[in-house]
Amino acid sequence: MTPGGGDAGAAVERLARATRALITGHQRPDGDSLGSQLALAELAGALGVATVVVNHDPAPSTLADLPGAALVAVGASLPADFPDRFDLVVAVECPELERAGFDGLDRLPILNIDHHPANPLYGEVNYVDVDAPATGEMVWRMFRAAAIEPSAAAATNTFVALSTDTGDFRYGNATARAFRAAAEMVDAGASPTAVAQWIHGRRRAAAVHLLGAALSTLRLEADGRIAVIELDHESFRRAGASPEDTEDIVNHPRAIDGVRAVVFLKQWERGVVRVSLRSTGAVDVRRVAERLGGGGHANAAGCTVQGDLASTRELVVTAVREAVEAAS
Ligand code: 5GP
Ligand code: MN
């Protein structure tokens, strides 16, 4: 078994006691959230537990080929037979239960599986490991704890989770532990080539147009230590793009020499600005996001601000400037 914190065995034990579990993840699912949920559904099945995977939002098209992705029920409300016909909720990668986007999940016992540092342990059983490189790696350890051999499909789903959350094994969470788990997943049938093709090789043309629009707004602040890019409502319309097409854009300014933090402002709805923050090293953008009602990780965080682009830019850049100054 791969060593690590959090009690995978206790999570397996709680899952196995259920008859029919509702599995969910955070809104706007990413690779870690979706891959982990799909692998968990397989594990639950092997333990004799029926499952329904329910997500508030559709997954980005890059994740459409994950084994089992088509079986996920997507919608703003819970199944009609919830809670009566279920006896457990498995919340995956939700730093707060509310992040799933559904009311009333807490009517049933909750198994909380997450790696976010601020997780307040809202479950009956909390399998929370802040050192885990991805939730997918934690689910992988549940297979080991249950002594159930993961299928190639489960290995693929957890590999997607792990490789997306570590930025293709480039971020600070690309630890030896992450590589060990990845090696096991590849041994079990995950194909890094196929996964890389799904994640990076199927961009919609609209997304590339949107990237161009975003990069054309690049400005550098704080002596080149902060990069700011933005997309207004009109840019989305002109590119024929949707919110999911913004994925990955934030990483481009991150590559600029000397940049310590990136602010990416997205306004696909008038009066509301989605803010993505990225940083390097000791610059803590989670604190910035938290002050504005959001959250995340120290080097990758986000929030939603009510307002127009110009005032939000001013507000966020000022706060990020303080974070950069505090770290230098
Ligand atoms: P992104 O910029 O990709 O939308 O989000 C980056 C990270 O910040 C994600 O890992 C997510 O956990 C976190 N995050 C983004 N938006 C929010 C938010 O509104 N609230 C909280 N708590 N976390 C967020
Ligand atoms: Mn994650």
Short mmCIF file of C-alpha atoms and ligand atoms in Angstrom, two decimals, residues 28 30 93 95-96 99 116 250 266 274-278 293-297 300-304, ligand 1:
data_model
loop_
_atom_site.label_atom_id
_atom_site.label_comp_id
_atom_site.label_asym_id
_atom_site.label_seq_id
_atom_site.Cartn_x
_atom_site.Cartn_y
_atom_site.Cartn_z
CA ARG A 28 -17.65 22.94 -12.39
CA ASP A 30 -12.30 19.20 -13.06
CA GLU A 93 -13.12 17.16 -3.43
CA PRO A 95 -13.75 21.89 0.68
CA GLU A 96 -17.24 22.73 1.91
CA ARG A 99 -19.45 23.48 -3.11
CA HIS A 116 -8.01 20.74 0.50
CA VAL A 250 -4.30 31.27 -16.83
CA LYS A 266 -13.60 36.43 -16.61
CA ARG A 274 -15.02 35.07 -11.99
CA VAL A 275 -11.48 35.49 -10.72
CA SER A 276 -8.74 32.87 -11.09
CA LEU A 277 -5.53 33.44 -9.17
CA ARG A 278 -2.22 31.65 -9.57
CA GLY A 293 -15.44 35.15 -0.48
CA GLY A 294 -13.63 32.37 -2.37
CA GLY A 295 -10.85 29.95 -1.55
CA GLY A 296 -8.54 27.30 -2.95
CA HIS A 297 -4.88 26.49 -2.50
CA ALA A 300 -4.15 28.35 -7.09
CA ALA A 301 -7.33 29.95 -5.87
CA GLY A 302 -10.44 31.67 -7.09
CA CYS A 303 -13.47 33.69 -6.19
CA THR A 304 -16.51 35.36 -7.69
P1 5GP B 1 -9.85 28.01 -10.84
O1 5GP B 1 -9.06 29.24 -11.00
O2 5GP B 1 -9.28 26.89 -11.65
O3 5GP B 1 -11.31 28.20 -11.04
O4 5GP B 1 -9.70 27.56 -9.32
C1 5GP B 1 -8.46 27.30 -8.75
C2 5GP B 1 -8.62 26.68 -7.40
O5 5GP B 1 -9.28 27.59 -6.54
C3 5GP B 1 -9.48 25.42 -7.43
O6 5GP B 1 -8.67 24.36 -7.01
C4 5GP B 1 -10.58 25.64 -6.44
O7 5GP B 1 -10.44 24.71 -5.41
C5 5GP B 1 -10.37 27.00 -5.86
N1 5GP B 1 -11.53 27.88 -6.06
C6 5GP B 1 -11.87 28.51 -7.20
N2 5GP B 1 -12.97 29.27 -7.02
C7 5GP B 1 -13.33 29.10 -5.74
C8 5GP B 1 -14.41 29.63 -4.94
O8 5GP B 1 -15.25 30.42 -5.37
N3 5GP B 1 -14.43 29.21 -3.64
C9 5GP B 1 -13.51 28.36 -3.12
N4 5GP B 1 -13.63 28.00 -1.83
N5 5GP B 1 -12.49 27.86 -3.84
C10 5GP B 1 -12.41 28.21 -5.13
#
